[in-house]
mmCIF file with all atom_site columns, C-alpha atoms and ligand atoms in Angstrom:
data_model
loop_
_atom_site.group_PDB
_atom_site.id
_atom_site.type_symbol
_atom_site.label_atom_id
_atom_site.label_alt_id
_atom_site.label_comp_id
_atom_site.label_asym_id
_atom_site.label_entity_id
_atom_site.label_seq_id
_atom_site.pdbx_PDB_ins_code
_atom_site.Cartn_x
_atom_site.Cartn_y
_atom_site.Cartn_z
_atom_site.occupancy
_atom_site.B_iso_or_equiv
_atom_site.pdbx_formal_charge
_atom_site.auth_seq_id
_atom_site.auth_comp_id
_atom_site.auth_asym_id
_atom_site.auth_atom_id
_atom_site.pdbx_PDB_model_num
ATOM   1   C  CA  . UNK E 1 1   ? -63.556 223.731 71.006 1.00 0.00 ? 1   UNK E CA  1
ATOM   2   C  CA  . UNK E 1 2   ? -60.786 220.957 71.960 1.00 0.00 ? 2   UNK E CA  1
ATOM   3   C  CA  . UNK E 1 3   ? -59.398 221.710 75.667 1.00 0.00 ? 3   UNK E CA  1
ATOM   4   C  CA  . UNK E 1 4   ? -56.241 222.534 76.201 1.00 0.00 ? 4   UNK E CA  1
ATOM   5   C  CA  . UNK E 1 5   ? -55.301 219.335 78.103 1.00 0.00 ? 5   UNK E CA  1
ATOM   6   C  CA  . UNK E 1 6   ? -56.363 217.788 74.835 1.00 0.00 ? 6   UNK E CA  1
ATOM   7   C  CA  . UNK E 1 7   ? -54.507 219.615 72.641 1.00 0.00 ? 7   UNK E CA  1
ATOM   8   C  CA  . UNK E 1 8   ? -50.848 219.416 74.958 1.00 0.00 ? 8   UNK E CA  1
ATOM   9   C  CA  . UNK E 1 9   ? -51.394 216.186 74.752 1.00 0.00 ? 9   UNK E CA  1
ATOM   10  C  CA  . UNK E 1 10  ? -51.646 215.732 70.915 1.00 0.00 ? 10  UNK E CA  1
ATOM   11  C  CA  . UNK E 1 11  ? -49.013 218.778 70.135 1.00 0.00 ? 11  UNK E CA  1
ATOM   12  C  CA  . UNK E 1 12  ? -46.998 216.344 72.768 1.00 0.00 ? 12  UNK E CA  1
ATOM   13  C  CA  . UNK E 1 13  ? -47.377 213.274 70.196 1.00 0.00 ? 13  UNK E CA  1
ATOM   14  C  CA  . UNK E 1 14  ? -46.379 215.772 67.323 1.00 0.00 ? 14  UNK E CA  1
ATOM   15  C  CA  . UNK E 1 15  ? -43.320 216.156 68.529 1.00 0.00 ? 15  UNK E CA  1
ATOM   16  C  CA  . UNK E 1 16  ? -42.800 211.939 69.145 1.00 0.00 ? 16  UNK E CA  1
ATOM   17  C  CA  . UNK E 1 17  ? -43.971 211.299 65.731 1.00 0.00 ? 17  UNK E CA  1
ATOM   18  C  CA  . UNK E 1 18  ? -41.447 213.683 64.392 1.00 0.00 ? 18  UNK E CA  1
ATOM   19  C  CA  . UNK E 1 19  ? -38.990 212.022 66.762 1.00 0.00 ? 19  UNK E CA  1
ATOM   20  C  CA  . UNK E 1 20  ? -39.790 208.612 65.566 1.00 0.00 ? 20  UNK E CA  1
ATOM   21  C  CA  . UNK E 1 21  ? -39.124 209.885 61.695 1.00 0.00 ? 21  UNK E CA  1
ATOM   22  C  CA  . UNK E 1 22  ? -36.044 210.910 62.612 1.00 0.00 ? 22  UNK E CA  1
ATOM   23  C  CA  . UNK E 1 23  ? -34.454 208.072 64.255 1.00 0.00 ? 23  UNK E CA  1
ATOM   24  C  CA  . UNK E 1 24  ? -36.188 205.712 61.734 1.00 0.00 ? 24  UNK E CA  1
ATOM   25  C  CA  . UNK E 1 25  ? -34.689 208.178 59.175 1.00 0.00 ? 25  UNK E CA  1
ATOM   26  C  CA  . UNK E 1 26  ? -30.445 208.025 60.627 1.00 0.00 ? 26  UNK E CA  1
ATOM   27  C  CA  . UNK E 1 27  ? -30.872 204.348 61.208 1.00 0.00 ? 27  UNK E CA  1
ATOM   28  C  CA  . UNK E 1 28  ? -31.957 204.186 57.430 1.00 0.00 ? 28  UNK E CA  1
ATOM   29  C  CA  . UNK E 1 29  ? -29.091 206.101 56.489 1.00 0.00 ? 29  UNK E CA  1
ATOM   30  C  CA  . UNK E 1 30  ? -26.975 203.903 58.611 1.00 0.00 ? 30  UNK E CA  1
ATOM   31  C  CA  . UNK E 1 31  ? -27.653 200.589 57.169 1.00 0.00 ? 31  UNK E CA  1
ATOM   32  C  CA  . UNK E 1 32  ? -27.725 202.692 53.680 1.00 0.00 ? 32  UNK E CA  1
ATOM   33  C  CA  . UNK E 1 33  ? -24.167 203.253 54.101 1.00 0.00 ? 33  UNK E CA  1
ATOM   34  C  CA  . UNK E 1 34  ? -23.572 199.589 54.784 1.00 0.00 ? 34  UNK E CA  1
ATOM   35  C  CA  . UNK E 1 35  ? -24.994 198.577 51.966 1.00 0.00 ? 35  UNK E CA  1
ATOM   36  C  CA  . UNK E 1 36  ? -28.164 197.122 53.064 1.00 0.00 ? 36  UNK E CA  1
ATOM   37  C  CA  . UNK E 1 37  ? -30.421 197.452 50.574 1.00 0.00 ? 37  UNK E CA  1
ATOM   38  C  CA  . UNK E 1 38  ? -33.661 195.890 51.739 1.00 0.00 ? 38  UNK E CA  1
ATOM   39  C  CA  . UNK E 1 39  ? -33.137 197.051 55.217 1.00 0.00 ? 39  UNK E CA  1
ATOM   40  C  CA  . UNK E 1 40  ? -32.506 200.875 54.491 1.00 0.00 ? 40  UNK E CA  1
ATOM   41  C  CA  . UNK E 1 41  ? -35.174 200.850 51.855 1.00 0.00 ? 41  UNK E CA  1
ATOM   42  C  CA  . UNK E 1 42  ? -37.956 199.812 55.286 1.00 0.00 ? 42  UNK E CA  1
ATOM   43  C  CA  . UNK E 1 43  ? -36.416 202.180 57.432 1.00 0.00 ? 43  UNK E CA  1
ATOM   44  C  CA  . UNK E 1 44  ? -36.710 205.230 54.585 1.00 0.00 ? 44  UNK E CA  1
ATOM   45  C  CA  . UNK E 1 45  ? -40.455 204.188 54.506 1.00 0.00 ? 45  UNK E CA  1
ATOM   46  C  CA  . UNK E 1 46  ? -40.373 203.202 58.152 1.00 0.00 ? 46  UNK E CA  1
ATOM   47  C  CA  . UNK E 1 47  ? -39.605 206.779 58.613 1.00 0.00 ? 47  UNK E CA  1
ATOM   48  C  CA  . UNK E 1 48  ? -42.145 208.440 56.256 1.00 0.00 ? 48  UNK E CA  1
ATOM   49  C  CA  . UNK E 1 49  ? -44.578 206.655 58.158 1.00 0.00 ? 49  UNK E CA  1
ATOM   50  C  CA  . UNK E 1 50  ? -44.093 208.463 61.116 1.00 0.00 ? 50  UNK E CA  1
ATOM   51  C  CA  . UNK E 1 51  ? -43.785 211.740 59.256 1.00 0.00 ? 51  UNK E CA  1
ATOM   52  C  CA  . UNK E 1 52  ? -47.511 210.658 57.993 1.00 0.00 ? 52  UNK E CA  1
ATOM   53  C  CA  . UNK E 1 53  ? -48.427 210.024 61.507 1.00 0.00 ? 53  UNK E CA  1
ATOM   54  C  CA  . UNK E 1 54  ? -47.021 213.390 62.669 1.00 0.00 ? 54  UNK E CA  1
ATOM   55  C  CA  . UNK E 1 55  ? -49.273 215.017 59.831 1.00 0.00 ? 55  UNK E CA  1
ATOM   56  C  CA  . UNK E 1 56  ? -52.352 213.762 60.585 1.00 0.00 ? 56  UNK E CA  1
ATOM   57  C  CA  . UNK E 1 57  ? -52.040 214.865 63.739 1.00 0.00 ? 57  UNK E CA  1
ATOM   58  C  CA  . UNK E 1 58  ? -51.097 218.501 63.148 1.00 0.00 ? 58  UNK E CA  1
ATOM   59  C  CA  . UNK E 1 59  ? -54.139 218.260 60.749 1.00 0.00 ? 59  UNK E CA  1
ATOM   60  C  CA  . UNK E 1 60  ? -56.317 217.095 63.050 1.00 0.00 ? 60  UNK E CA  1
ATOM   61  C  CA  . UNK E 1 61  ? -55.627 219.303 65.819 1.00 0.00 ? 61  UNK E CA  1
ATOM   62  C  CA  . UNK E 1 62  ? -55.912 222.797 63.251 1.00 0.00 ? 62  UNK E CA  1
ATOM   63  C  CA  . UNK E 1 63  ? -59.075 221.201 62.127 1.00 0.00 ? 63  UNK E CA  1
ATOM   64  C  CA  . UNK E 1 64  ? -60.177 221.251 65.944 1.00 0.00 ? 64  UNK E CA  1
ATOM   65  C  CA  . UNK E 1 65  ? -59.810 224.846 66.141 1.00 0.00 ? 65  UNK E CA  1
ATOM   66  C  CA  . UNK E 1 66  ? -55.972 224.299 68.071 1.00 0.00 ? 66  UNK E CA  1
ATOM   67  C  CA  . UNK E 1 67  ? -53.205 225.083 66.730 1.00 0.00 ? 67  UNK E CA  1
ATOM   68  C  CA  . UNK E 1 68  ? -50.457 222.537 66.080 1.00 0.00 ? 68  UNK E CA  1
ATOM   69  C  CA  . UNK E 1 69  ? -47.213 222.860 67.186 1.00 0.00 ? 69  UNK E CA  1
ATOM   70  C  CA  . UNK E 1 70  ? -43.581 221.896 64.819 1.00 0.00 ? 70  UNK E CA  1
ATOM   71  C  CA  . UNK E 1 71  ? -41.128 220.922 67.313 1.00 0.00 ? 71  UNK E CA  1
ATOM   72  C  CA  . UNK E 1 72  ? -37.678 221.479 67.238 1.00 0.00 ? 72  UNK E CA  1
ATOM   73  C  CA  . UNK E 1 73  ? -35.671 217.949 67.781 1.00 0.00 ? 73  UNK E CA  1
ATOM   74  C  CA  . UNK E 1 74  ? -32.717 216.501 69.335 1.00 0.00 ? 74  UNK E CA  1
ATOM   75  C  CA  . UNK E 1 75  ? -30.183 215.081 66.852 1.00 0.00 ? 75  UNK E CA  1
ATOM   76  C  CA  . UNK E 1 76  ? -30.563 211.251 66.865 1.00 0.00 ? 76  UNK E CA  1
ATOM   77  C  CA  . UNK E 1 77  ? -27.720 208.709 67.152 1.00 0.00 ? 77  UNK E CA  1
ATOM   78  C  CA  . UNK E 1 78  ? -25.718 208.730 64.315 1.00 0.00 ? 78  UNK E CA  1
ATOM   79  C  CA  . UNK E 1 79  ? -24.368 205.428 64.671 1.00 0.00 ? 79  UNK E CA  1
ATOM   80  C  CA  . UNK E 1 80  ? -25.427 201.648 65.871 1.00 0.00 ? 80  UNK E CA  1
ATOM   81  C  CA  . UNK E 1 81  ? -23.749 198.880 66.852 1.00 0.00 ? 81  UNK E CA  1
ATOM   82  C  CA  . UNK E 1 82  ? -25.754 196.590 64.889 1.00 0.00 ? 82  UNK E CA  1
ATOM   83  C  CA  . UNK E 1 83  ? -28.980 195.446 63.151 1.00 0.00 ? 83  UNK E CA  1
ATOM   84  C  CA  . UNK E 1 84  ? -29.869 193.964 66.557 1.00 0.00 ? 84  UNK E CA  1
ATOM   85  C  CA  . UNK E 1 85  ? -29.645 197.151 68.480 1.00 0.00 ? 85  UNK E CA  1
ATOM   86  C  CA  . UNK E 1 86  ? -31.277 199.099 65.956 1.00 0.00 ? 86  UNK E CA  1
ATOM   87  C  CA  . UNK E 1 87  ? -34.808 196.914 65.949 1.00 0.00 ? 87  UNK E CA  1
ATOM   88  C  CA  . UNK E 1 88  ? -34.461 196.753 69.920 1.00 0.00 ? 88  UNK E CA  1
ATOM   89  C  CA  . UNK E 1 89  ? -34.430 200.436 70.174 1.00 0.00 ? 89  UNK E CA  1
ATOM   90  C  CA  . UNK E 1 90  ? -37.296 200.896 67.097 1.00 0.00 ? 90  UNK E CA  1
ATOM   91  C  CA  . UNK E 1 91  ? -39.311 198.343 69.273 1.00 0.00 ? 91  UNK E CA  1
ATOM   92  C  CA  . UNK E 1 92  ? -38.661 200.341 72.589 1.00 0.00 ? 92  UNK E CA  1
ATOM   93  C  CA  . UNK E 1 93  ? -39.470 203.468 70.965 1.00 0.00 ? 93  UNK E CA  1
ATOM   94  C  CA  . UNK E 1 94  ? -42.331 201.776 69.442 1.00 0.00 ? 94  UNK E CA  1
ATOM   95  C  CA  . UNK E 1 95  ? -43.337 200.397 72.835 1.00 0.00 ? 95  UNK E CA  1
ATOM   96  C  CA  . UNK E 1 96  ? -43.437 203.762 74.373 1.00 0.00 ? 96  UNK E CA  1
ATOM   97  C  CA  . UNK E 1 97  ? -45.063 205.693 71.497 1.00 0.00 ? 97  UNK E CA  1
ATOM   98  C  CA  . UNK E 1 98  ? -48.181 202.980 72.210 1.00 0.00 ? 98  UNK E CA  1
ATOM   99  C  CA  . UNK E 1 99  ? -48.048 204.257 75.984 1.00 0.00 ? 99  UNK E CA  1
ATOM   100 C  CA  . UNK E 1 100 ? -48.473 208.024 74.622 1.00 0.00 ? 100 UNK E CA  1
ATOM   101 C  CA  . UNK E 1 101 ? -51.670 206.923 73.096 1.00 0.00 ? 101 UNK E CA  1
ATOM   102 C  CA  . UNK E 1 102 ? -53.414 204.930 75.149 1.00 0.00 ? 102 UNK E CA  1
ATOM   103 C  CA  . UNK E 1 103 ? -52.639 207.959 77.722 1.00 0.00 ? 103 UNK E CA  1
ATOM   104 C  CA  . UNK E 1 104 ? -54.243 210.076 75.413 1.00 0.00 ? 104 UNK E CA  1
ATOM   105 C  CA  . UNK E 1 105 ? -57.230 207.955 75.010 1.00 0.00 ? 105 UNK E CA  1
ATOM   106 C  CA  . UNK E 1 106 ? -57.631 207.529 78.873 1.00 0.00 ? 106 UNK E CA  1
ATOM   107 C  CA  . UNK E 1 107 ? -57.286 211.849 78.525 1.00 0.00 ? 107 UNK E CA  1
ATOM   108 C  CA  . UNK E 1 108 ? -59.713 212.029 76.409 1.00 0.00 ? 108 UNK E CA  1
ATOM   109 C  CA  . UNK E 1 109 ? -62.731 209.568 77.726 1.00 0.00 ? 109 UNK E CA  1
ATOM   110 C  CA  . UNK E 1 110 ? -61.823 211.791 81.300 1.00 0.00 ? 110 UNK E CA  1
ATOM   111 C  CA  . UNK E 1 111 ? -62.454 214.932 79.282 1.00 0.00 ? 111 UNK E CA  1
ATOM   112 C  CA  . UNK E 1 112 ? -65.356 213.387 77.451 1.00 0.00 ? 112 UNK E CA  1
ATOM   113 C  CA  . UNK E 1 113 ? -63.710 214.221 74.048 1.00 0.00 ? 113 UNK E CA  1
ATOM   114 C  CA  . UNK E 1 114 ? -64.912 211.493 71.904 1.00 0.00 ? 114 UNK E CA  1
ATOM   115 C  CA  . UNK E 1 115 ? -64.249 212.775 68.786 1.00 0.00 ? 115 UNK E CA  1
ATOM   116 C  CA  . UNK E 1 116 ? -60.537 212.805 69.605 1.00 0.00 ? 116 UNK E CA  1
ATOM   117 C  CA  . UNK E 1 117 ? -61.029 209.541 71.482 1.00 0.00 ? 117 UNK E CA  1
ATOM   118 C  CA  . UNK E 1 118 ? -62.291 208.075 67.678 1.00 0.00 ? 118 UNK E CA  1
ATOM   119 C  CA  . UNK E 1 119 ? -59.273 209.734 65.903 1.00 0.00 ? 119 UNK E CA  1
ATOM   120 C  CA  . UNK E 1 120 ? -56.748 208.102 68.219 1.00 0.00 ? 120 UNK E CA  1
ATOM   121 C  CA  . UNK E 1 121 ? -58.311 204.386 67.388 1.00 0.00 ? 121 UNK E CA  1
ATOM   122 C  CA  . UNK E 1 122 ? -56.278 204.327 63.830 1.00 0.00 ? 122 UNK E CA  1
ATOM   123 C  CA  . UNK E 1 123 ? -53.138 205.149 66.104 1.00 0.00 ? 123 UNK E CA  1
ATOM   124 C  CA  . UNK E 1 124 ? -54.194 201.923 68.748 1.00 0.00 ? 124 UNK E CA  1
ATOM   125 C  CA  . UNK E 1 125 ? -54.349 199.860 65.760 1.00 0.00 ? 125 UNK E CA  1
ATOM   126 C  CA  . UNK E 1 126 ? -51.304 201.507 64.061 1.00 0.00 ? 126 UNK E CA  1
ATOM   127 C  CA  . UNK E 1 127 ? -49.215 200.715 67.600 1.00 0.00 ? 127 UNK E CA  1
ATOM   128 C  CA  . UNK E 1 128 ? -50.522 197.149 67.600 1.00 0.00 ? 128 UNK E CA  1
ATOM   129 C  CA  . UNK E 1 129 ? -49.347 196.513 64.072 1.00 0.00 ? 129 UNK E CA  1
ATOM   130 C  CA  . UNK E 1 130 ? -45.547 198.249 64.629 1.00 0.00 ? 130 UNK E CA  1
ATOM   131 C  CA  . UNK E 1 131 ? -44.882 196.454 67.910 1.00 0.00 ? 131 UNK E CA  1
ATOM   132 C  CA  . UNK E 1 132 ? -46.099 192.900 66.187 1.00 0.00 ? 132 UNK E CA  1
ATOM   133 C  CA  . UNK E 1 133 ? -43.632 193.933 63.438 1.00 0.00 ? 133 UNK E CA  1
ATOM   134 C  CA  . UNK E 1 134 ? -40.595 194.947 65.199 1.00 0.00 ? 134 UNK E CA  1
ATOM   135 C  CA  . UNK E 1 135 ? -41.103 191.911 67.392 1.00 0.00 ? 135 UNK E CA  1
ATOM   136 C  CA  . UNK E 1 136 ? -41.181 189.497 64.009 1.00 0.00 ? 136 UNK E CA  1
ATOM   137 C  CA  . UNK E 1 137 ? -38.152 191.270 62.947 1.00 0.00 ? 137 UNK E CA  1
ATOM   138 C  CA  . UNK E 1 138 ? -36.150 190.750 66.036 1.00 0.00 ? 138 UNK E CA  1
ATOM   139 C  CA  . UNK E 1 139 ? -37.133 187.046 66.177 1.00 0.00 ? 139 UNK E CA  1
ATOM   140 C  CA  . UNK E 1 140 ? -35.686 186.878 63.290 1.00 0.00 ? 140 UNK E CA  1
ATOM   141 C  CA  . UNK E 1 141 ? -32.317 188.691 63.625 1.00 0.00 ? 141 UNK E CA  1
ATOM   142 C  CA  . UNK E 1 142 ? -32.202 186.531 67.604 1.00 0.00 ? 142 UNK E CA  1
ATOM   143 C  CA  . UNK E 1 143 ? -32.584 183.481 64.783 1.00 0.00 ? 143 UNK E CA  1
ATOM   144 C  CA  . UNK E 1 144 ? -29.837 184.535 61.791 1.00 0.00 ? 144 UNK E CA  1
ATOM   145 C  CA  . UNK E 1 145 ? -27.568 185.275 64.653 1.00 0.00 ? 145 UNK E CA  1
ATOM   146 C  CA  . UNK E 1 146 ? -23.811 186.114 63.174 1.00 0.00 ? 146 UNK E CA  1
ATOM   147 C  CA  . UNK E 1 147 ? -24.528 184.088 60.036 1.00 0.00 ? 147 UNK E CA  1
ATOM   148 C  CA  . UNK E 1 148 ? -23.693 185.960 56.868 1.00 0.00 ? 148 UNK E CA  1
ATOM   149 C  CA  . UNK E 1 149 ? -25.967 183.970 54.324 1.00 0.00 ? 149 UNK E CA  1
ATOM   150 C  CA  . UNK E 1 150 ? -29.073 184.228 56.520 1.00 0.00 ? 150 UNK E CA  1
ATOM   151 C  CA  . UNK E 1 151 ? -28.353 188.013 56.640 1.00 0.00 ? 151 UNK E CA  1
ATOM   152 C  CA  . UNK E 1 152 ? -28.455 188.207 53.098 1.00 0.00 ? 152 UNK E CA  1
ATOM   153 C  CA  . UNK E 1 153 ? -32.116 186.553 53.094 1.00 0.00 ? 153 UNK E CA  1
ATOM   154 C  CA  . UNK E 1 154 ? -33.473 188.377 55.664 1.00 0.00 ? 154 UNK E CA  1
ATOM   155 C  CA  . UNK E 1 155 ? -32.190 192.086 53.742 1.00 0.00 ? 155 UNK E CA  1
ATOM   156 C  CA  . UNK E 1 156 ? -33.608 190.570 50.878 1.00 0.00 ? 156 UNK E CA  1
ATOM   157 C  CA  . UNK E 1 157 ? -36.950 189.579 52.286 1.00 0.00 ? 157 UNK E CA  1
ATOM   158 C  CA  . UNK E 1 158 ? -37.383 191.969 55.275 1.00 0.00 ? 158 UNK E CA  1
ATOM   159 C  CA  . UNK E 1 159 ? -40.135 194.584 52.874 1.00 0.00 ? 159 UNK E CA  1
ATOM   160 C  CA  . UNK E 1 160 ? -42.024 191.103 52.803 1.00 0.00 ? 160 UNK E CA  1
ATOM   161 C  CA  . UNK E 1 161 ? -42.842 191.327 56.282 1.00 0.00 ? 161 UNK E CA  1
ATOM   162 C  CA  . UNK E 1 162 ? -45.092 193.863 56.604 1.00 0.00 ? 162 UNK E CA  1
ATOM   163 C  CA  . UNK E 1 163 ? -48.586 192.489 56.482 1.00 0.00 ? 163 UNK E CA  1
ATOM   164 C  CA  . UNK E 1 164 ? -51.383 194.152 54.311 1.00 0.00 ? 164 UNK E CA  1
ATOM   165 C  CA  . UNK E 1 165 ? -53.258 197.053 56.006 1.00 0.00 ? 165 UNK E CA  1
HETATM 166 FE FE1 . LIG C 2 .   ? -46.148 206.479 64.831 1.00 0.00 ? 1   LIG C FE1 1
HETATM 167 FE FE2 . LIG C 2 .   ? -44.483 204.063 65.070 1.00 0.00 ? 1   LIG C FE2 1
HETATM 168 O  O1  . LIG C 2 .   ? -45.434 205.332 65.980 1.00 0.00 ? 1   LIG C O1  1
#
């Protein structure tokens, strides 16, 4: 039977997961209403992600014999300066979702849980992966600066820079 430390922990993550999605999810809408095409369309899936990351965690945890808690949520910002603002704050969440985990994986070797400590490796990887990314993407928006022709590339070409999992 999973502890109860265990399973705060992961309900905990649940509920930033869900979080995640839904920021992801107004900032898609955002630059959706702006007319960014490319962008919107990796911040919709951007988004989904996180839903999928919330899921596999509730299904993890009911498999364990806990029982997974659906959060209620704060209503995210609504509205963003600017594509700049947006990545630093999907990198900061980002950034701070990777802290969750590798909290959870120091719980979990304390409480000798090792089959949650091997569940939680996909997320280590996952975290390494969406930090890398949001990093790329801000190097390049630090790069296109206020020019309108290089923001056209980089909507056009920003699904390109997810690498192949
Ligand atoms: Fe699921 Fe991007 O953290």
């Amino acid at each position: 039977m999973i502890k109860q430390s265990i399973l705060d922990a992961l309900n905990n993550q649940v509920e930033a997961e869900a979080t995640a999605s839904q920021l992801y999810l107004a900032m898609a809408s955002w630059a959706d209403a702006r007319g960014l095409e490319g962008i919107s369309e990796f911040l919709f899936a951007h988004s989904d992600e996180e839903r999928m990351h919330m899921l596999k965690l509730v299904r993890f945890i009911n498999e364990r014999g806990g029982k997974a808690i659906i959060p209620a949520l704060q209503m995210p910002r609504q509205d963003f300066q600017n594509l700049h603002e947006i990545f630093e704050m999907l990198l900061e969440h980002e950034i701070k979702v990777s802290e969750m985990i590798n909290e959870i994986v120091d719980l979990t070797l304390a409480e000798k849980d090792y089959t949650t400590h091997n569940f939680l490796q996909w997320y280590v990887s996952e975290q390494i992966e969406e930090e890398r990314l949001a990093r790329i993407i801000l190097d390049k928006l630090k790069l296109i600066g206020d020019d309108k022709g290089g923001m056209y590339l980089f909507d056009r070409d920003i699904s390109s820079f997810h690498s192949p999992k």
